[in-house]
Amino acid sequence: MKSRSEELFEQASRRMPGGVNSPVRAFGAVGGHPFFVKKAKGPWLYDEDGRRYLDYVCSWGPCILGHAFPAVIEAVQKACEDGLTFGAPTRKEGILAELICSCVPDVEMVRLVSSGTEAVMSAVRVARGFTGREKIIKFEGNYHGHSDGLLVKAGSGMMTQSVPDSAGVPAGYAASTLTAVYNDTRSVQRLMEQNRGEVAAVVVEPVAANMGVVPPKPGFLEFLRRITQENGALLIFDEVITGFRLGTGGATEYTGVRADLHTFGKIVGGGMPLAAYGGSREIMSCVAPLGPVYQAGTLSGNPVAVTAGIETLKILMDHPEIYQGLEEKAACLERAFQKKGLTVNRAGSLLTPFFTGGKKVENYGDALGCDREAFRAYFAWMLSQNIYVAPSPFEAMFVSNAHTEELIEQTCRAIEEWPAL
Ligand code: KE4
């Protein structure tokens, strides 16, 4: 007898590639088929077969307050009654822009867009427009959305240009993107020297979370700040995950390092399709209609999405104690994984257990060394305990404010009781 999710997956697979609208959801890295979600509330997901899961994916980060937070839902419902989209400026966009700028040092102006991909793509274009240069340095294992110029991987020997990491990306796009090794200052130094005067920006996840969580080693971000200033390049912090996750001041508050441009997504939209990029007034004045860098969007600053973002940020700003609670809950999970002999990387409420036999994970090469079979068994065990973690070893666990201490302890017990380790 097929489950309802299986039926839905078969139907979906006939009309959508892989039956999903984003590849990681298809369970390719863990086998089997994905469950189909019917609804969610607090820390819980409910699937179409009536099963309940304790959710540590949190929609890949946005649901820091938990799912369907009442005040956010109420505000969004009310906003919907006034209309879904106008394609004209609204008061609320200014409120959200003000909130973002009040939270993040160095962000004096922002542009609201509809996805993290769009935010990073646009920030890179601004960096190129502002500096008049073409080349970008990114890092292996960092993900910045699916814009052509950023879907690249290191070329052979690391000394050459990057190569496309997806079919359909023209070699020419990849050629302008150079790939360095995360936490390896020499790899950045080499690329800067080989491309002196040509690098528009270094774009980095200030705490990497797309190869699993890999925090910056002490001095790494400070080095990027220094070498970009010395070479007339901009530093772009891709904070689609870290923004409002590590604190309301994001990575700059967490690390003390400042950047020229920041991108935001996920939490900033409160779970609705909204993202943003921003920086100094000088740099952002390049953006149309003020300046020559064109960027636009029909649903940019959408009034319903903006409402969700405003309500979410207001709650986080009014209750900074939420972050301390998230940190303590994530630290409990970290200790439970460490008791099982796993390598755990954690930054605030972002964490990833790595099945690397106890070896450190400080870059993409280290992360690739993880035991995929062991991860699959871990994923299956946790799901058998009705705990949903990311269906990939190269993602983060996200803790929300809705995860009570009791549920955290329940999760720690499941980790400790896992028979395989
Ligand atoms: P979106 O276009 O998916 O909103 O954001 C792209 C993006 C940009 N920058 C960072 C640091 C990101 O993590 C992301 C997207 N994150 C993934 C999860 N690792 C989204 C999940 C998915 O692709 O389905």
Short mmCIF file of C-alpha atoms and ligand atoms in Angstrom, two decimals:
data_model
loop_
_atom_site.label_atom_id
_atom_site.label_comp_id
_atom_site.label_asym_id
_atom_site.label_seq_id
_atom_site.Cartn_x
_atom_site.Cartn_y
_atom_site.Cartn_z
CA MET A 1 0.00 0.00 0.00
CA LYS A 2 1.57 3.27 -1.13
CA SER A 3 1.68 6.17 1.29
CA ARG A 4 -0.01 9.41 0.32
CA SER A 5 3.40 11.04 0.02
CA GLU A 6 4.51 8.33 -2.39
CA GLU A 7 1.43 8.89 -4.51
CA LEU A 8 1.98 12.63 -4.48
CA PHE A 9 5.66 12.18 -5.33
CA GLU A 10 4.76 10.04 -8.34
CA GLN A 11 2.21 12.60 -9.52
CA ALA A 12 4.61 15.48 -8.92
CA SER A 13 7.40 13.69 -10.75
CA ARG A 14 5.28 13.61 -13.89
CA ARG A 15 4.96 17.38 -14.02
CA MET A 16 8.04 18.77 -12.19
CA PRO A 17 11.69 17.73 -12.63
CA GLY A 18 12.44 15.30 -9.81
CA GLY A 19 8.99 15.99 -8.38
CA VAL A 20 10.33 19.03 -6.54
CA ASN A 21 10.95 22.72 -7.01
CA SER A 22 14.42 22.69 -5.50
CA PRO A 23 16.79 19.73 -5.97
CA VAL A 24 17.84 19.09 -2.38
CA ARG A 25 14.20 18.36 -1.43
CA ALA A 26 14.19 15.22 -3.58
CA PHE A 27 16.13 13.15 -0.99
CA GLY A 28 18.73 12.28 -3.65
CA ALA A 29 21.53 12.17 -1.07
CA VAL A 30 19.64 9.95 1.38
CA GLY A 31 17.53 7.68 -0.82
CA GLY A 32 13.83 6.97 -0.75
CA HIS A 33 11.26 9.62 -1.50
CA PRO A 34 10.49 12.84 0.30
CA PHE A 35 7.47 13.16 2.56
CA PHE A 36 4.98 15.77 1.41
CA VAL A 37 4.22 18.44 3.98
CA LYS A 38 0.59 19.27 4.68
CA LYS A 39 1.16 21.93 7.33
CA ALA A 40 3.59 23.09 9.98
CA LYS A 41 3.32 24.69 13.41
CA GLY A 42 6.08 25.70 15.82
CA PRO A 43 8.87 23.11 15.56
CA TRP A 44 6.65 20.55 13.86
CA LEU A 45 6.04 19.48 10.29
CA TYR A 46 2.97 17.35 9.51
CA ASP A 47 3.01 15.23 6.37
CA GLU A 48 0.16 14.06 4.17
CA ASP A 49 0.09 10.71 5.96
CA GLY A 50 -0.49 12.27 9.34
CA ARG A 51 3.10 11.78 10.57
CA ARG A 52 4.69 14.54 12.67
CA TYR A 53 8.35 15.45 12.47
CA LEU A 54 10.50 17.62 14.73
CA ASP A 55 11.93 19.98 12.12
CA TYR A 56 15.64 20.95 12.11
CA VAL A 57 15.54 22.18 8.51
CA CYS A 58 13.17 25.08 9.28
CA SER A 59 12.73 25.66 5.55
CA TRP A 60 16.56 25.97 5.30
CA GLY A 61 16.72 28.79 7.82
CA PRO A 62 13.80 31.24 7.60
CA CYS A 63 11.71 29.79 10.43
CA ILE A 64 13.83 31.01 13.34
CA LEU A 65 10.63 31.68 15.34
CA GLY A 66 9.18 28.30 14.39
CA HIS A 67 6.52 27.65 11.77
CA ALA A 68 3.34 29.74 11.49
CA PHE A 69 4.29 32.13 14.29
CA PRO A 70 0.94 33.69 15.32
CA ALA A 71 1.93 37.37 15.19
CA VAL A 72 3.49 36.92 11.75
CA ILE A 73 0.52 34.99 10.39
CA GLU A 74 -1.92 37.57 11.73
CA ALA A 75 0.01 40.44 10.17
CA VAL A 76 0.30 38.63 6.83
CA GLN A 77 -3.40 37.75 6.77
CA LYS A 78 -4.25 41.38 7.38
CA ALA A 79 -1.81 42.55 4.71
CA CYS A 80 -3.40 40.18 2.18
CA GLU A 81 -6.77 41.87 2.67
CA ASP A 82 -5.22 45.13 1.44
CA GLY A 83 -3.99 43.52 -1.78
CA LEU A 84 -1.19 41.15 -2.72
CA THR A 85 1.00 43.28 -4.96
CA PHE A 86 0.97 46.76 -6.41
CA GLY A 87 4.20 47.27 -8.34
CA ALA A 88 4.34 50.64 -6.66
CA PRO A 89 6.20 51.87 -3.57
CA THR A 90 4.64 51.26 -0.16
CA ARG A 91 5.23 52.61 3.35
CA LYS A 92 6.17 49.18 4.66
CA GLU A 93 9.15 48.75 2.32
CA GLY A 94 10.66 51.80 3.96
CA ILE A 95 10.01 50.32 7.40
CA LEU A 96 11.78 47.06 6.50
CA ALA A 97 14.68 48.93 4.90
CA GLU A 98 15.02 51.02 8.05
CA LEU A 99 15.01 47.91 10.27
CA ILE A 100 17.71 46.18 8.20
CA CYS A 101 19.91 49.29 8.13
CA SER A 102 19.44 49.80 11.88
CA CYS A 103 20.65 46.24 12.57
CA VAL A 104 23.63 45.78 10.27
CA PRO A 105 26.68 48.03 10.61
CA ASP A 106 27.80 49.56 7.29
CA VAL A 107 24.44 48.96 5.59
CA GLU A 108 23.12 52.45 4.86
CA MET A 109 20.91 51.51 1.90
CA VAL A 110 19.26 48.29 0.77
CA ARG A 111 17.39 47.00 -2.23
CA LEU A 112 14.67 44.42 -1.58
CA VAL A 113 14.45 41.48 -4.00
CA SER A 114 12.69 38.10 -4.06
CA SER A 115 15.34 35.46 -3.46
CA GLY A 116 18.83 34.98 -2.09
CA THR A 117 20.04 34.13 -5.58
CA GLU A 118 18.78 37.48 -6.82
CA ALA A 119 20.35 39.30 -3.88
CA VAL A 120 23.82 37.85 -4.43
CA MET A 121 23.63 38.11 -8.22
CA SER A 122 22.73 41.79 -7.86
CA ALA A 123 25.39 42.50 -5.23
CA VAL A 124 28.04 41.02 -7.52
CA ARG A 125 26.78 43.21 -10.39
CA VAL A 126 26.97 46.27 -8.12
CA ALA A 127 30.53 45.38 -7.15
CA ARG A 128 31.49 45.11 -10.82
CA GLY A 129 29.69 48.34 -11.66
CA PHE A 130 31.20 50.23 -8.71
CA THR A 131 34.79 49.08 -9.31
CA GLY A 132 34.69 48.85 -13.10
CA ARG A 133 36.36 45.44 -12.75
CA GLU A 134 35.08 42.02 -13.87
CA LYS A 135 36.61 39.23 -11.81
CA ILE A 136 35.08 37.79 -8.66
CA ILE A 137 36.72 35.51 -6.11
CA LYS A 138 34.46 32.96 -4.42
CA PHE A 139 35.22 29.88 -2.32
CA GLU A 140 34.86 26.17 -2.98
CA GLY A 141 31.93 24.86 -1.01
CA ASN A 142 30.26 28.24 -0.67
CA TYR A 143 26.84 28.43 -2.33
CA HIS A 144 25.44 31.77 -3.40
CA GLY A 145 22.34 30.74 -5.31
CA HIS A 146 22.07 29.61 -8.90
CA SER A 147 23.09 32.67 -10.94
CA ASP A 148 25.34 31.62 -13.81
CA GLY A 149 28.47 33.41 -12.67
CA LEU A 150 28.37 31.76 -9.25
CA LEU A 151 27.52 28.20 -10.30
CA VAL A 152 31.20 27.46 -10.83
CA LYS A 153 33.82 25.27 -9.23
CA ALA A 154 37.56 25.42 -9.04
CA GLY A 155 39.33 24.74 -12.30
CA SER A 156 42.06 22.16 -12.37
CA GLY A 157 45.06 22.97 -10.25
CA MET A 158 43.27 25.84 -8.55
CA MET A 159 45.55 28.23 -10.44
CA THR A 160 43.29 28.40 -13.47
CA GLN A 161 39.90 30.02 -13.84
CA SER A 162 36.81 28.29 -12.56
CA VAL A 163 34.76 25.92 -14.65
CA PRO A 164 30.97 25.71 -14.80
CA ASP A 165 29.40 23.63 -12.03
CA SER A 166 26.20 23.19 -13.99
CA ALA A 167 25.23 22.42 -17.56
CA GLY A 168 24.07 25.53 -19.33
CA VAL A 169 26.57 27.92 -17.76
CA PRO A 170 28.68 29.46 -20.54
CA ALA A 171 32.43 29.03 -20.06
CA GLY A 172 32.72 32.78 -20.41
CA TYR A 173 30.67 33.35 -17.25
CA ALA A 174 32.84 30.94 -15.31
CA ALA A 175 36.00 32.58 -16.61
CA SER A 176 35.33 35.73 -14.61
CA THR A 177 34.91 33.81 -11.38
CA LEU A 178 38.01 32.64 -9.54
CA THR A 179 37.73 29.97 -6.86
CA ALA A 180 39.77 29.93 -3.66
CA VAL A 181 39.87 27.57 -0.70
CA TYR A 182 37.83 28.56 2.36
CA ASN A 183 40.00 29.33 5.39
CA ASP A 184 43.12 29.32 3.18
CA THR A 185 44.52 32.87 3.00
CA ARG A 186 47.35 31.82 0.66
CA SER A 187 44.87 30.65 -2.00
CA VAL A 188 43.29 34.11 -1.92
CA GLN A 189 46.66 35.89 -1.89
CA ARG A 190 47.75 33.91 -4.99
CA LEU A 191 44.59 34.74 -6.94
CA MET A 192 44.81 38.42 -6.01
CA GLU A 193 48.45 38.56 -7.15
CA GLN A 194 47.71 36.72 -10.41
CA ASN A 195 44.78 39.04 -11.12
CA ARG A 196 46.14 42.30 -9.74
CA GLY A 197 43.81 45.21 -10.38
CA GLU A 198 41.16 42.98 -11.96
CA VAL A 199 39.20 41.68 -8.96
CA ALA A 200 35.91 43.48 -8.33
CA ALA A 201 35.01 41.60 -5.17
CA VAL A 202 35.51 38.66 -2.91
CA VAL A 203 32.18 37.03 -2.09
CA VAL A 204 32.10 34.78 0.96
CA GLU A 205 29.74 33.07 3.35
CA PRO A 206 31.12 34.63 6.55
CA VAL A 207 30.16 31.42 8.30
CA ALA A 208 29.95 28.76 5.61
CA ALA A 209 26.85 26.60 5.82
CA ASN A 210 26.58 25.01 2.38
CA MET A 211 29.31 22.45 2.79
CA GLY A 212 27.93 21.75 6.17
CA VAL A 213 28.74 24.45 8.73
CA VAL A 214 32.37 25.58 8.49
CA PRO A 215 33.16 28.62 10.63
CA PRO A 216 35.93 31.01 9.54
CA LYS A 217 39.25 30.27 11.23
CA PRO A 218 40.49 33.12 13.43
CA GLY A 219 41.87 35.84 11.20
CA PHE A 220 40.40 34.53 7.94
CA LEU A 221 37.68 37.15 7.53
CA GLU A 222 40.02 39.86 8.86
CA PHE A 223 42.47 38.82 6.12
CA LEU A 224 39.74 39.06 3.46
CA ARG A 225 38.84 42.52 4.75
CA ARG A 226 42.46 43.62 4.55
CA ILE A 227 43.39 42.11 1.17
CA THR A 228 40.25 43.47 -0.53
CA GLN A 229 40.94 46.98 0.83
CA GLU A 230 44.60 46.73 -0.25
CA ASN A 231 43.57 45.71 -3.78
CA GLY A 232 40.65 48.05 -4.37
CA ALA A 233 38.15 45.18 -4.34
CA LEU A 234 34.91 45.00 -2.38
CA LEU A 235 34.13 42.40 0.28
CA ILE A 236 30.67 40.87 -0.04
CA PHE A 237 29.26 38.95 2.94
CA ASP A 238 26.64 36.54 1.68
CA GLU A 239 24.42 36.53 4.78
CA VAL A 240 21.44 34.76 3.27
CA ILE A 241 21.89 32.21 6.06
CA THR A 242 23.84 34.13 8.73
CA GLY A 243 21.79 37.34 8.47
CA PHE A 244 19.52 37.65 11.55
CA ARG A 245 20.50 34.03 12.36
CA LEU A 246 23.74 34.70 14.25
CA GLY A 247 22.19 37.81 15.80
CA THR A 248 20.32 40.85 14.50
CA GLY A 249 23.70 42.24 13.42
CA GLY A 250 24.50 39.05 11.52
CA ALA A 251 28.06 38.09 10.74
CA THR A 252 29.52 41.50 11.52
CA GLU A 253 28.08 41.37 15.03
CA TYR A 254 29.23 37.74 15.37
CA THR A 255 32.75 38.12 13.96
CA GLY A 256 33.51 41.83 14.33
CA VAL A 257 34.52 42.00 10.66
CA ARG A 258 32.84 44.57 8.42
CA ALA A 259 32.01 44.16 4.74
CA ASP A 260 31.22 46.49 1.86
CA LEU A 261 28.07 44.69 0.74
CA HIS A 262 25.81 42.28 2.58
CA THR A 263 23.15 40.01 1.15
CA PHE A 264 20.19 38.72 3.13
CA GLY A 265 17.47 36.15 2.58
CA LYS A 266 15.47 33.55 4.49
CA ILE A 267 14.86 35.14 7.93
CA VAL A 268 14.66 38.69 6.53
CA GLY A 269 11.49 37.65 4.70
CA GLY A 270 10.00 35.80 7.65
CA GLY A 271 9.44 32.78 5.42
CA MET A 272 8.03 34.69 2.48
CA PRO A 273 9.85 35.21 -0.86
CA LEU A 274 11.92 38.23 0.12
CA ALA A 275 15.64 38.93 0.19
CA ALA A 276 17.84 42.02 0.14
CA TYR A 277 21.29 43.38 -0.56
CA GLY A 278 22.81 46.52 0.83
CA GLY A 279 25.87 48.53 1.70
CA SER A 280 27.16 52.05 2.00
CA ARG A 281 25.22 54.92 0.43
CA GLU A 282 28.19 55.50 -1.88
CA ILE A 283 28.15 51.95 -3.25
CA MET A 284 24.36 51.54 -3.34
CA SER A 285 24.00 54.83 -5.22
CA CYS A 286 25.24 52.85 -8.21
CA VAL A 287 21.90 51.03 -8.38
CA ALA A 288 19.23 52.12 -10.86
CA PRO A 289 17.40 54.43 -10.97
CA LEU A 290 20.09 56.37 -9.00
CA GLY A 291 23.04 54.92 -10.85
CA PRO A 292 24.12 52.83 -13.85
CA VAL A 293 23.77 49.33 -12.39
CA TYR A 294 20.42 47.98 -13.51
CA GLN A 295 18.38 45.66 -11.30
CA ALA A 296 14.61 45.34 -11.11
CA GLY A 297 11.77 43.01 -10.10
CA THR A 298 8.00 42.85 -10.45
CA LEU A 299 7.53 41.50 -6.94
CA SER A 300 10.53 43.19 -5.32
CA GLY A 301 9.48 44.58 -1.93
CA ASN A 302 6.17 42.73 -2.16
CA PRO A 303 3.87 44.18 0.54
CA VAL A 304 2.80 40.79 1.94
CA ALA A 305 6.36 39.44 2.06
CA VAL A 306 7.62 42.70 3.54
CA THR A 307 4.99 42.42 6.27
CA ALA A 308 6.27 38.96 7.24
CA GLY A 309 9.81 40.31 7.30
CA ILE A 310 8.94 43.32 9.42
CA GLU A 311 7.06 41.26 12.01
CA THR A 312 9.87 38.69 12.22
CA LEU A 313 12.65 41.27 12.57
CA LYS A 314 10.67 43.28 15.13
CA ILE A 315 10.26 40.19 17.32
CA LEU A 316 13.96 39.32 17.03
CA MET A 317 15.00 42.91 17.80
CA ASP A 318 12.60 43.17 20.77
CA HIS A 319 13.72 39.81 22.18
CA PRO A 320 17.50 39.48 21.81
CA GLU A 321 17.36 36.78 24.48
CA ILE A 322 16.07 34.48 21.73
CA TYR A 323 19.63 34.24 20.38
CA GLN A 324 21.07 33.20 23.73
CA GLY A 325 18.43 30.48 23.95
CA LEU A 326 19.18 29.27 20.44
CA GLU A 327 22.90 29.15 21.24
CA GLU A 328 22.32 27.05 24.37
CA LYS A 329 19.98 24.63 22.57
CA ALA A 330 22.44 24.17 19.69
CA ALA A 331 25.27 23.63 22.18
CA CYS A 332 23.28 20.77 23.75
CA LEU A 333 22.93 19.10 20.37
CA GLU A 334 26.63 19.68 19.69
CA ARG A 335 27.58 17.90 22.92
CA ALA A 336 25.29 14.96 22.10
CA PHE A 337 26.94 14.51 18.69
CA GLN A 338 30.42 14.88 20.19
CA LYS A 339 29.63 12.14 22.74
CA LYS A 340 29.10 9.86 19.72
CA GLY A 341 32.58 10.75 18.46
CA LEU A 342 31.37 12.97 15.63
CA THR A 343 33.10 16.13 14.46
CA VAL A 344 30.67 18.98 14.97
CA ASN A 345 31.02 22.47 13.55
CA ARG A 346 28.78 25.06 15.15
CA ALA A 347 28.24 28.79 14.93
CA GLY A 348 25.42 30.05 17.13
CA SER A 349 22.33 28.02 16.26
CA LEU A 350 23.84 26.64 13.06
CA LEU A 351 25.52 23.26 13.37
CA THR A 352 26.51 20.21 11.33
CA PRO A 353 27.66 16.78 12.54
CA PHE A 354 30.33 15.39 10.19
CA PHE A 355 31.01 11.68 9.72
CA THR A 356 34.73 12.12 9.13
CA GLY A 357 36.04 9.71 11.75
CA GLY A 358 36.84 12.56 14.08
CA LYS A 359 38.86 14.53 11.51
CA LYS A 360 38.43 18.31 11.51
CA VAL A 361 36.38 19.98 8.76
CA GLU A 362 37.82 23.36 7.87
CA ASN A 363 37.17 23.52 4.12
CA TYR A 364 35.35 21.87 1.24
CA GLY A 365 37.98 19.18 0.74
CA ASP A 366 37.63 18.15 4.39
CA ALA A 367 33.83 18.10 4.08
CA LEU A 368 33.98 15.91 0.98
CA GLY A 369 35.82 13.37 3.09
CA CYS A 370 32.69 12.57 5.07
CA ASP A 371 31.20 9.05 5.04
CA ARG A 372 28.05 9.33 2.94
CA GLU A 373 26.78 5.87 3.97
CA ALA A 374 27.07 6.77 7.64
CA PHE A 375 25.21 10.00 6.97
CA ARG A 376 22.43 8.13 5.17
CA ALA A 377 22.09 5.77 8.14
CA TYR A 378 22.03 8.75 10.52
CA PHE A 379 19.35 10.50 8.47
CA ALA A 380 17.25 7.31 8.39
CA TRP A 381 17.63 6.81 12.15
CA MET A 382 16.60 10.35 12.95
CA LEU A 383 13.60 10.11 10.60
CA SER A 384 12.63 6.84 12.31
CA GLN A 385 12.55 8.90 15.54
CA ASN A 386 10.33 11.48 13.78
CA ILE A 387 13.18 13.97 13.66
CA TYR A 388 13.78 15.67 10.31
CA VAL A 389 17.31 16.84 9.61
CA ALA A 390 18.59 18.12 6.26
CA PRO A 391 18.60 15.31 3.65
CA SER A 392 22.22 16.10 2.75
CA PRO A 393 25.53 15.97 4.67
CA PHE A 394 26.43 19.38 3.28
CA GLU A 395 23.74 21.41 4.98
CA ALA A 396 23.18 22.90 8.42
CA MET A 397 20.89 21.97 11.26
CA PHE A 398 18.72 24.97 12.09
CA VAL A 399 17.35 25.39 15.61
CA SER A 400 14.29 27.58 16.12
CA ASN A 401 12.91 29.41 19.12
CA ALA A 402 10.02 26.95 19.03
CA HIS A 403 12.33 24.02 19.87
CA THR A 404 11.75 23.71 23.61
CA GLU A 405 14.42 22.45 25.99
CA GLU A 406 12.38 19.27 26.37
CA LEU A 407 12.41 18.70 22.61
CA ILE A 408 16.15 19.40 22.49
CA GLU A 409 16.68 16.81 25.23
CA GLN A 410 14.46 14.37 23.29
CA THR A 411 16.67 14.96 20.23
CA CYS A 412 19.84 14.44 22.27
CA ARG A 413 18.44 11.13 23.53
CA ALA A 414 17.75 10.05 19.95
CA ILE A 415 21.34 10.90 19.01
CA GLU A 416 22.72 9.08 22.04
CA GLU A 417 20.51 6.02 21.45
CA TRP A 418 21.46 5.67 17.80
CA PRO A 419 22.74 2.06 17.73
CA ALA A 420 25.03 2.47 14.71
CA LEU A 421 27.64 4.62 16.42
P1 KE4 B 1 17.73 31.28 -2.57
O1 KE4 B 1 17.81 31.74 -4.00
O2 KE4 B 1 17.59 29.79 -2.44
O3 KE4 B 1 16.67 32.05 -1.76
O4 KE4 B 1 19.11 31.66 -1.85
C1 KE4 B 1 20.31 31.22 -2.42
C2 KE4 B 1 21.37 31.21 -1.35
C3 KE4 B 1 22.31 32.23 -1.34
N1 KE4 B 1 23.28 32.28 -0.40
C4 KE4 B 1 23.36 31.33 0.57
C5 KE4 B 1 24.45 31.42 1.59
C6 KE4 B 1 22.42 30.27 0.60
O5 KE4 B 1 22.52 29.33 1.56
C7 KE4 B 1 21.41 30.20 -0.37
C8 KE4 B 1 20.39 29.08 -0.41
N2 KE4 B 1 20.51 28.08 0.59
C9 KE4 B 1 20.01 26.76 0.25
C10 KE4 B 1 20.27 25.83 1.42
N3 KE4 B 1 21.63 25.59 1.66
C11 KE4 B 1 18.55 26.81 -0.11
C12 KE4 B 1 17.88 25.46 -0.16
C13 KE4 B 1 17.59 25.05 -1.57
O6 KE4 B 1 18.43 25.30 -2.47
O7 KE4 B 1 16.50 24.44 -1.77
#
